[in-house]
XYZ file of C-alpha atoms in Angstrom:
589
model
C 183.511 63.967 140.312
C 182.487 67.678 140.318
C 179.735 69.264 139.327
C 181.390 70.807 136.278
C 182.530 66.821 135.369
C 179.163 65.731 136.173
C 177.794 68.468 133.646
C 179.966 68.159 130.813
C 179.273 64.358 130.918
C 175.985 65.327 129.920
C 174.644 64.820 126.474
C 175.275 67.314 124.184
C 172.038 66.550 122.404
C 170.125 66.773 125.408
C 169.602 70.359 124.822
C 167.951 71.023 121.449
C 168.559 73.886 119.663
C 164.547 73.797 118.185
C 163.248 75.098 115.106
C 165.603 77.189 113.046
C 165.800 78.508 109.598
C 169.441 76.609 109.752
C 167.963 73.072 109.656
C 165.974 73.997 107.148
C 168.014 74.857 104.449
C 170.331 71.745 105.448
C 166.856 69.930 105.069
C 166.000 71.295 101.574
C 169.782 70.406 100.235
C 169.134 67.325 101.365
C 165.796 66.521 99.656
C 166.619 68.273 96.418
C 169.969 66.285 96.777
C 172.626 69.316 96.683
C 174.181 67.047 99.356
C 173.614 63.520 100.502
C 175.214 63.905 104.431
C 175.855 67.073 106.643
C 179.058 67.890 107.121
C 180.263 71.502 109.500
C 182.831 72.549 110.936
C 183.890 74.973 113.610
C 187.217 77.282 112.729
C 188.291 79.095 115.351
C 191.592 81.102 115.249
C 194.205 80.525 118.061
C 194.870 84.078 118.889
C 193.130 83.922 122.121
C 190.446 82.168 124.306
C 186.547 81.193 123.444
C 184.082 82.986 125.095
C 180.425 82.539 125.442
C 179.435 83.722 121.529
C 181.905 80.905 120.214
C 179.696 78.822 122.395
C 176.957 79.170 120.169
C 178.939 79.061 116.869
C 180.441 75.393 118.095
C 176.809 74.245 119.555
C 175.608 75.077 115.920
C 178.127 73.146 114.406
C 177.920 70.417 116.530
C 174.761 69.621 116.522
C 173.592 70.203 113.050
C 176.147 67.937 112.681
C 174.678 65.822 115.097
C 171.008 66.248 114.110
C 171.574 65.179 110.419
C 173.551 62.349 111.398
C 176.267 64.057 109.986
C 180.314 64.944 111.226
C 181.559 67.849 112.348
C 185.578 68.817 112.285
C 187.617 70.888 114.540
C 189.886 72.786 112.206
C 192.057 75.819 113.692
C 192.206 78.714 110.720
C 196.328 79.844 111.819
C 196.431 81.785 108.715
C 197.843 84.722 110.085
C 201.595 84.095 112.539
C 201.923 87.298 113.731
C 198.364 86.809 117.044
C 198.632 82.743 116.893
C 199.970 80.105 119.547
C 199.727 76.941 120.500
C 198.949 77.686 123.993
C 195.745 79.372 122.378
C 195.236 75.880 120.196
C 195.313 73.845 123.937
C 193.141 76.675 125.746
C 190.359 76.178 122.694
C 190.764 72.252 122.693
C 190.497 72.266 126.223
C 187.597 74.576 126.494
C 185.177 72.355 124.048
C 186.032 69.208 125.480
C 184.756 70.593 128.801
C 181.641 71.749 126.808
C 180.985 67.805 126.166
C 181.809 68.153 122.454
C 184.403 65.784 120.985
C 185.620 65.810 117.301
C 187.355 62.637 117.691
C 189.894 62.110 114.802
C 188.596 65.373 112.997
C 191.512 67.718 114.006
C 192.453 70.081 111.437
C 194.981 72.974 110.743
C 194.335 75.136 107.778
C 198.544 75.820 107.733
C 198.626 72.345 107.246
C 197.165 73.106 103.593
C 199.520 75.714 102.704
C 200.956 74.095 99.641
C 197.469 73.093 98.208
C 196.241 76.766 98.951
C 199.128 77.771 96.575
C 198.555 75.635 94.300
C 195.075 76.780 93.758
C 195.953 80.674 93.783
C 198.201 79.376 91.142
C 195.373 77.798 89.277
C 193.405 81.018 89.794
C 196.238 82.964 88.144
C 196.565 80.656 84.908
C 193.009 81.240 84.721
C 194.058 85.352 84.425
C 191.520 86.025 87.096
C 194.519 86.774 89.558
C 197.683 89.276 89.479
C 200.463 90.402 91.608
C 200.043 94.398 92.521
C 202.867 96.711 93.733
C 200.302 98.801 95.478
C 201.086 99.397 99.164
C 198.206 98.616 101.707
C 197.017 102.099 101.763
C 196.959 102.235 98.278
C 194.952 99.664 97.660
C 192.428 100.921 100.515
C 192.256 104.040 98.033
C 191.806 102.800 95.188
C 189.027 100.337 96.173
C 187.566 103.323 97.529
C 184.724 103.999 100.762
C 181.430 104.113 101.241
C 179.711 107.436 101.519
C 176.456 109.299 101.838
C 174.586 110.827 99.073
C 172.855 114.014 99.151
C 169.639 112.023 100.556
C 171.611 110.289 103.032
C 171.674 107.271 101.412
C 175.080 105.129 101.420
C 175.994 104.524 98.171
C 179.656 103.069 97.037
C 180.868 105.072 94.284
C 183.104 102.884 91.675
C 187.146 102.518 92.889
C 189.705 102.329 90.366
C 192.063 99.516 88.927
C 195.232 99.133 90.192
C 197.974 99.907 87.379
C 199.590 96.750 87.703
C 196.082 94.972 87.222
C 197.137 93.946 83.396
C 200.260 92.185 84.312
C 200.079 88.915 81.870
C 199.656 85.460 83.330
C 203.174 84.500 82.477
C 204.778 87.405 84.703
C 202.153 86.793 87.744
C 203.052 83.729 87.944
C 206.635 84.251 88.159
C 206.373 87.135 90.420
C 204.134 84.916 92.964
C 206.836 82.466 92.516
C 209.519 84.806 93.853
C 206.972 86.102 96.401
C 207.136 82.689 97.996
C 210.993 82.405 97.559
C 211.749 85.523 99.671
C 212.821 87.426 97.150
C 210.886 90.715 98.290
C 210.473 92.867 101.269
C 207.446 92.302 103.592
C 203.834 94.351 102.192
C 206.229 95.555 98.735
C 203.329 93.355 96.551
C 200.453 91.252 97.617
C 198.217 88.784 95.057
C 194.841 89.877 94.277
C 191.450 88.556 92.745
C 190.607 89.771 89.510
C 187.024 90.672 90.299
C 185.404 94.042 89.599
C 186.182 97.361 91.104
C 182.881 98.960 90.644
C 181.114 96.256 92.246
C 178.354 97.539 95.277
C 180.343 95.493 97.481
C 183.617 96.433 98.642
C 184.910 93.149 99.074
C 184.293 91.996 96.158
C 186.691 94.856 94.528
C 189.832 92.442 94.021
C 190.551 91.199 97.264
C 193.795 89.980 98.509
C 194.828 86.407 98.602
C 198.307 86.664 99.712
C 200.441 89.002 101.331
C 204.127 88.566 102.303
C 205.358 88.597 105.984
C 208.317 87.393 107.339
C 206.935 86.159 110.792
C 207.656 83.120 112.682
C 204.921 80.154 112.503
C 204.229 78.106 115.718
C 203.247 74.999 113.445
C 205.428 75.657 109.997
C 208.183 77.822 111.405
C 210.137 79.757 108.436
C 209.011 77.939 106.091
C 206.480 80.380 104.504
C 206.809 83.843 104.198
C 203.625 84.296 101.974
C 200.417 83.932 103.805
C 196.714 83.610 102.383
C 193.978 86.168 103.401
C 190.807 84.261 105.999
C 188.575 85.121 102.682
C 190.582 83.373 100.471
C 191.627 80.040 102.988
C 188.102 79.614 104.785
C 186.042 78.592 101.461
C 188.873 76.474 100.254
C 189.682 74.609 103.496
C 186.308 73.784 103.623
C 186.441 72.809 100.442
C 189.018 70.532 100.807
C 187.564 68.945 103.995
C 184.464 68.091 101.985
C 182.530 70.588 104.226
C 179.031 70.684 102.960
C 177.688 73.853 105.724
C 179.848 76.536 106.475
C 178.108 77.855 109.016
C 179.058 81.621 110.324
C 178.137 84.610 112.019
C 176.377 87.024 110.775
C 179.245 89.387 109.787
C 180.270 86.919 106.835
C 177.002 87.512 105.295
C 179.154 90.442 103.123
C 181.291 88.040 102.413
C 179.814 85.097 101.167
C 179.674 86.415 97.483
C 183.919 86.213 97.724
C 183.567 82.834 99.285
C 181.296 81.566 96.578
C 183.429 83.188 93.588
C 187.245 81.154 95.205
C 184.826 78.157 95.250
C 183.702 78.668 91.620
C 187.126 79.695 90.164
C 189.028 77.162 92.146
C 187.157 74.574 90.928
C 186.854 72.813 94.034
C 184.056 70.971 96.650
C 181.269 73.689 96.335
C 180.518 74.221 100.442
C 177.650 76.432 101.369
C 178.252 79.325 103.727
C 174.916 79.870 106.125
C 174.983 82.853 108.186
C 173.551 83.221 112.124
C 173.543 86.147 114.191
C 176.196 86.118 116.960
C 175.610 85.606 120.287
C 175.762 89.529 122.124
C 175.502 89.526 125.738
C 174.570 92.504 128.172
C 177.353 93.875 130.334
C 180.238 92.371 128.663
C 182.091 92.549 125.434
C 181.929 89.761 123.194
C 185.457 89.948 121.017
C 189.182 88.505 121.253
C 190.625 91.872 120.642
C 188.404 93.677 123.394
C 188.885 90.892 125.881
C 193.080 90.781 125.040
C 192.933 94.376 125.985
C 191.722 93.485 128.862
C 194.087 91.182 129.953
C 196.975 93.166 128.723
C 195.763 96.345 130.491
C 195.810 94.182 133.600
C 192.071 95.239 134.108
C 191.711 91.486 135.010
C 193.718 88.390 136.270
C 193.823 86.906 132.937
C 192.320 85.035 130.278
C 190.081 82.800 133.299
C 189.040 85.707 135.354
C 186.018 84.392 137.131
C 184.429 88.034 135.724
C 185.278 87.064 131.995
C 182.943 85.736 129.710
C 185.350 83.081 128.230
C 184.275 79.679 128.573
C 187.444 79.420 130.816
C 186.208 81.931 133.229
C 182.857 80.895 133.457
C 184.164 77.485 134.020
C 186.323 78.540 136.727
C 183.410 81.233 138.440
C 181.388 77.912 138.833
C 179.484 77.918 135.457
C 178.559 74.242 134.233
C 178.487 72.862 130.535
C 175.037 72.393 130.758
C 174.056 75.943 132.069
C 175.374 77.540 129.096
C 173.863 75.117 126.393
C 170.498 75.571 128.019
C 170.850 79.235 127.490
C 172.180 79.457 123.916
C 169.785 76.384 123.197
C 167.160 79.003 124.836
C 168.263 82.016 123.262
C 167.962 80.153 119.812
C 169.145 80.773 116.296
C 167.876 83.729 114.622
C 169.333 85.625 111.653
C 168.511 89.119 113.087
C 171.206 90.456 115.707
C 169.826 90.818 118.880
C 171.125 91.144 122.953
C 170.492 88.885 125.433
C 170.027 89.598 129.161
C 173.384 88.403 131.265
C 170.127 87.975 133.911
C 168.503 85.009 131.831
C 172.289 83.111 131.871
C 172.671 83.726 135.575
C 168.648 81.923 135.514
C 169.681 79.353 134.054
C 172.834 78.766 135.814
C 170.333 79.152 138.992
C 168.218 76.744 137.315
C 170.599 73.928 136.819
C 172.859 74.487 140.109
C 169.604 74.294 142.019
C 169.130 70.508 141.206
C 173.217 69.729 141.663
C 174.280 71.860 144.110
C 175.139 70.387 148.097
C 173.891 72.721 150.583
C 176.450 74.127 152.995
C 176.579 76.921 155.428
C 179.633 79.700 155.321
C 179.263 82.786 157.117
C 181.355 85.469 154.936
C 181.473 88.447 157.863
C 181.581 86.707 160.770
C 180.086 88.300 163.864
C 180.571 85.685 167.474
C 177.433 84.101 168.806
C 177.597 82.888 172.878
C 174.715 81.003 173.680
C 174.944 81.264 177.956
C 172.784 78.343 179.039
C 175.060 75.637 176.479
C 177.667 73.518 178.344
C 180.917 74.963 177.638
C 181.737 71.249 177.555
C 179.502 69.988 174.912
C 179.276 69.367 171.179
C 176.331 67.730 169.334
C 175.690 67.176 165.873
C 172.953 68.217 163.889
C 171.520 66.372 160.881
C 171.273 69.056 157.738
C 170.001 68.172 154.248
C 172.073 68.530 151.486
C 170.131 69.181 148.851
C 166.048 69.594 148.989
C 165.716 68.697 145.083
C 167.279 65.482 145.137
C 166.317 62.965 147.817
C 169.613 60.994 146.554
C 171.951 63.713 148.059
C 171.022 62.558 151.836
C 172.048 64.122 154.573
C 175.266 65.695 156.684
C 176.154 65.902 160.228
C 177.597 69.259 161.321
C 178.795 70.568 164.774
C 177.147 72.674 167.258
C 178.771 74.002 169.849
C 178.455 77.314 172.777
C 180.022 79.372 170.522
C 179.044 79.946 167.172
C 179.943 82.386 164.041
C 176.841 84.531 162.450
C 176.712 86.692 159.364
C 177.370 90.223 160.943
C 174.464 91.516 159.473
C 172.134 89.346 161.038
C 172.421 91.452 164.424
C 171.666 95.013 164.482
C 171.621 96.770 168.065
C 168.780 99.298 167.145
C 167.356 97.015 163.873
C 164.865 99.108 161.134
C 161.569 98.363 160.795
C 160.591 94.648 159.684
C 163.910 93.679 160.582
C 163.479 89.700 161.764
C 166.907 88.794 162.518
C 168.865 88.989 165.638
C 168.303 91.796 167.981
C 167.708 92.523 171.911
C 165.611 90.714 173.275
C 164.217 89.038 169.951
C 164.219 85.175 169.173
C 165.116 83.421 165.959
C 165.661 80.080 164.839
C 169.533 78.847 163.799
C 168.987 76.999 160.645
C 168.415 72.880 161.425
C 169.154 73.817 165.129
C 167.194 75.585 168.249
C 165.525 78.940 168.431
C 167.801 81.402 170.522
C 166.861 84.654 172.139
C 168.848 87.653 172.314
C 170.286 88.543 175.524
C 173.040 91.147 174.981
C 176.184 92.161 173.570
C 179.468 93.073 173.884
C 181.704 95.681 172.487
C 185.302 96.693 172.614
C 186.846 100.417 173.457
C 186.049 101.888 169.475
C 181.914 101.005 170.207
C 182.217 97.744 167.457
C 180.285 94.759 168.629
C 182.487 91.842 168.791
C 180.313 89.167 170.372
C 176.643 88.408 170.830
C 175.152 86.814 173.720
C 172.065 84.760 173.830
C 170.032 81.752 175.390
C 168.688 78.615 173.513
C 165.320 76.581 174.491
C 166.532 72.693 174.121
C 163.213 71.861 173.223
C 163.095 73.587 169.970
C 165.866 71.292 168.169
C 165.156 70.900 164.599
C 163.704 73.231 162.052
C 165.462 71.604 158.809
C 162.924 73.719 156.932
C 164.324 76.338 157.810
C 160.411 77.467 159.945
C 159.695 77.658 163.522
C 159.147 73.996 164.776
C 155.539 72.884 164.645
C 155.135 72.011 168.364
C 156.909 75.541 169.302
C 153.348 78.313 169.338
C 155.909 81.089 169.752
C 155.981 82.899 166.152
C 159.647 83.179 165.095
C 159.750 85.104 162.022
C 163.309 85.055 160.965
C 165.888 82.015 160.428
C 169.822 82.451 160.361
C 172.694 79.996 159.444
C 176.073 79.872 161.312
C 178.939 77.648 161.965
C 180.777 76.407 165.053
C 183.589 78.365 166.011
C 185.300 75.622 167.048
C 185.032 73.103 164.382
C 184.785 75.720 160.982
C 187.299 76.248 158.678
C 188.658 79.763 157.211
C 187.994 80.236 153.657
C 188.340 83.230 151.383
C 185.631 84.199 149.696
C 185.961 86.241 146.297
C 182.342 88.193 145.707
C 181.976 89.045 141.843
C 180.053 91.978 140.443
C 179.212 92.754 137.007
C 182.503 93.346 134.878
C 181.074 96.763 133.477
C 178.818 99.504 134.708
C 177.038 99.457 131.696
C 174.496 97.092 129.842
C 176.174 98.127 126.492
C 179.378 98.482 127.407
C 180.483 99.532 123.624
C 178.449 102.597 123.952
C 181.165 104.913 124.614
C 180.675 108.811 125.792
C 183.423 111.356 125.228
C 185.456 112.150 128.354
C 184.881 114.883 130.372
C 188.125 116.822 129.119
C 186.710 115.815 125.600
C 189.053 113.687 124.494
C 187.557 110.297 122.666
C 186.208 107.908 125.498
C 187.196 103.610 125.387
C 184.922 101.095 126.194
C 187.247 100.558 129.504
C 185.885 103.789 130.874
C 182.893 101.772 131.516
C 184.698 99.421 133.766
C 183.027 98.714 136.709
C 185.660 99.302 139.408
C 183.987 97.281 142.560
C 183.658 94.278 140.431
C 185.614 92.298 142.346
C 185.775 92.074 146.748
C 187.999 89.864 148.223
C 186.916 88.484 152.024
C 190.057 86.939 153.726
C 188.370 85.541 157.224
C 184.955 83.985 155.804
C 183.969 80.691 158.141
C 182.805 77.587 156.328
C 181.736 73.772 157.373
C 184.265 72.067 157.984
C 183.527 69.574 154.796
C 184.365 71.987 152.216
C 187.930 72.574 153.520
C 189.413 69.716 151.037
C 186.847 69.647 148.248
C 188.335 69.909 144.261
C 188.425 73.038 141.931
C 185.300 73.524 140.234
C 183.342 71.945 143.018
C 179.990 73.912 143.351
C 178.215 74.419 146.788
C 175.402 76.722 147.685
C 175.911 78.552 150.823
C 172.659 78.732 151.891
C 171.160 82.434 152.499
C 173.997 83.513 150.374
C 174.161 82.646 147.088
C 176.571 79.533 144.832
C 179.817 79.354 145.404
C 182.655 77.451 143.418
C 185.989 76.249 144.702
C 188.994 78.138 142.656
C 192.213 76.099 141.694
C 194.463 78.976 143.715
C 194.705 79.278 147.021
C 194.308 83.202 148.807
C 196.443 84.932 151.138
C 197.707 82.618 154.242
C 197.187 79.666 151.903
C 193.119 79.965 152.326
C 190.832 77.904 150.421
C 189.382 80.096 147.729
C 185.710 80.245 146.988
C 184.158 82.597 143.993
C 180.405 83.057 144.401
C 179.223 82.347 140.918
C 175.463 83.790 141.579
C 173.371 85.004 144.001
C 169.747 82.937 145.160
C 167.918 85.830 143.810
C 166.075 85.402 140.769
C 166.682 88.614 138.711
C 165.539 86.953 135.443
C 162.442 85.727 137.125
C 160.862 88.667 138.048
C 161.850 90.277 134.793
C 159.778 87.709 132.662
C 157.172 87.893 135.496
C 156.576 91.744 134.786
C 156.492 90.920 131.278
């Protein structure tokens, strides 16, 4: 089982979400008996992958679900043919599963409730508080009219107008919807649309579509339809229908819960109760579908799993566990302010949890040839290594030690800086659970590059698993290097990953230097990614499973990728580094 398995096996409800305003209004409808059970949801739409802020909309849902004793349904909002596919349905199914959330027999569509959507529009319309307009798209945009700013600065949204076709009688909008749905007009020649009020404050509420007509191909219903209802007018009444008693949303539907109350109300329906949260925004990275398609489609990444991605599936396949992220969002908590979080408290708590799970192994990523002169040729011993200090139930490994060895590169420097502690001429240093060596030399090829290092070991030093000087050596050995034999490592390649974007706030965009309009691409970050074909590794981690987590000690965590590399190489992406960035932030604070 790997770690990501042994995470997502986890309980859910292990992490808490704490206090929130959320649970409190749930907790009030319950007392003063607006409900008598919790019921959420979580709607995503399949027109591309979740990322890391859908993380915290479904652990909301979840577990207020959860919390209140209470259900919570998985129902996919394909409303709108022309971005949605199945392989975006499996992606999103597959993605929450591995989160440790199941919805068990609570698997919705809301195109499977096409037919009693139009039969409430219908309703709506005998009611006269819906018509068919001829308006086209822009139209209607002017007529509904923009925000502006008065003479004080002050946004104000002066009245719109009323489309001409807004006194059509009841009897001719409902035979005009009813040809709508037969096919009988071109695509965007009339929509349906609420009769609300055009000079109302809030734009939306200045008769919004319900229905527009487009001829495109359905991955669930096919040709069936060629009408299609607006999100505003589907969300309220699919949660309606599913007897959903919190709808809760980010905070951008806070505009539009006024609309989602007033299809409730003239529908007639289950009256559901929107709640909005702020979204999840994260430092460094872009937090939408449409920003993170461009991405993909620009080629500026692999795909929708690129280790540097903050989709679930990328995080997942960088090394990320379940249990990592929900400790974050738990962390991060649910406020109704927007705010951003530091991408340096998730990589601490990513640090925090792969800490406990993690098996220690050593990999040396640039590797530099050790001889140790006084070691029979002849001989190999092995050496007893721990694999994990925080959990005494991980035990120990054997690993080989032979005369020659592979060292990180930059643990030798010919002429080393001040306070350097690592190999040098004529300095000793202790090889991690093995002896203290001295440098003796070096050799180097025609160009001046140093391809081999030369030392002698003492025999009686053997040990060190703490990675200190022995405690019967008196010498004082200040520095402590890992390596692997030469002659019983494997090759790996190792993929090092750097911030996506240069930027914290990568939607801060600057005008190009020819003055053209900048894109949010123009902060890419273009040494994100460094690919290491030759890297040397234990000889144990040569058949582990995708997703398996190790940390390569001195180095940083590293996770086993489901491709191969070049030469058919074992691929390993270092998910985070050993250094606590997050930690001496909140110290300083």
């Amino acid at each position: 089982m790997t770690i990501a398995d042994n995470a997502a096996a986890d309980s859910p409800s292990a992490v808490s979400s704490g206090s929130d305003f959320i649970s409190e209004f749930i907790k009030e409808d319950l007392v003063r008996g607006r409900f008598n059970y919790v019921h959420t949801r979580f709607p995503p739409e399949p027109n591309g992958w979740l990322h890391i802020g859908h993380c915290k909309a479904f652990f909301i849902d979840f577990n207020m679900a959860e919390r209140f004793g209470g259900k919570c349904n998985l129902r996919f909002d394909d409303t709108n043919p022309e971005k949605e596919d199945i392989s975006y349905v499996e992606a999103i199914k597959r993605d929450i599963k591995w989160m440790g959330y199941d919805w068990e027999d609570r698997e919705y569509y809301a195109s499977d409730y096409y037919e009693y959507l139009y039969d409430l529009a219908v309703k709506i319309i005998k009611k006269g508080k819906a018509y068919v307009d001829d308006l086209s798209e822009s139209k209607i945009s002017e007529y509904r009219g923009t925000a502006v700013a008065d003479k004080n600065n002050i946004t104000v949204t002066p009245p719109g107008r009323n489309s001409p076709y807004r006194d059509r009688s009841v009897e001719e909008n409902l035979d005009l919807f009813a040809r709508m749905r037969s096919g009988e007009f071109a695509d965007g020649a009339k929509t349906l649309r609420a009769i609300i009020d055009m000079t109302h404050p809030n734009l939306i509420m200045r008769d919004p579509v319900m229905y527009r007509i487009r001829r495109e191909h359905h991955y669930r219903t096919g040709n069936s339809w060629c009408i299609y209802p607006m999100y505003d007018f589907q969300h309220p009444l699919s949660d309606a229908k599913e007897g959903i008693t919190h709808s809760l949303c980010s905070l951008e539907y806070e505009i539009h819960r006024p609309l989602y109350d007033w299809f409730i109300r003239e529908a007639e329906v289950f009256p559901s109760r929107q709640i909005e949260f702020a979204r999840l925004n994260l430092t460094r990275t872009v937090m939408s579908k449409r920003w993170l398609l461009k991405l993909v489609q620009d080629r500026h990444v692999s795909g929708w799993d690129d280790p540097r991605m903050p989709t679930i599936a990328g995080l997942r396949r960088r090394g990320y566990t379940p249990c990592a992220i929900r400790s974050f969002i738990a962390q991060v908590g649910i406020a109704k302010t927007d705010s951003m979080a530091d991408i340096a408290f998730l990589e601490y708590c990513l640090r925090e949890d792969l800490n406990k799970r993690a098996l220690r192994v050593m990999a040396v990523l640039r590797p530099l040839k050790l001889i140790i002169e006084n070691y029979d040729e002849n001989k190999t011993e092995e050496l007893e290594a721990v694999n994990n200090p925080e959990d005494e139930n991980a035990g120990t490994r054997h690993i080989k030690f032979s005369r020659e060895l592979w060292i990180e590169r930059e643990d030798f420097e010919e002429i080393p800086p001040p306070k350097y502690f690592r190999l040098f001429p004529g300095n000793s240093v202790r090889l991690r659970y093995a002896y203290i060596i001295t440098c003796t030399g070096f050799d180097k090829d025609s160009d001046g590059n140093i391809t081999a290092v030369r030392c002698t070991y003492d025999p009686e030093t053997k040990g060190g698993n703490a990675g200190s000087s022995a405690a019967f050596d008196n010498r004082r050995i200040k520095g402590t290097i890992h390596w692997v034999s030469a002659s019983h490592s494997v090759s790996i390649e190792a993929r090092i990953y750097d911030y996506l974007f240069n930027t914290e706030k990568p939607m801060e965009i600057a005008p190009r230097a020819d003055g053209s309009a900048g894109d949010f691409t123009d902060n890419l970050n273009p040494n994100s990614l460094e690919i290491i074909s030759n890297a040397k590794g234990e000889s144990s981690i040569a058949n582990t499973a995708p997703g398996d987590v190790f940390q390569f000690e001195r180095l940083g965590y590293f996770a086993r990728d489901p491709d191969n590399g070049a030469d058919g190489l074992p691929v390993f992406n270092k998910t985070v580094g050993l250094r606590d960035t997050w930690g001496k932030i909140a110290k300083k604070t």
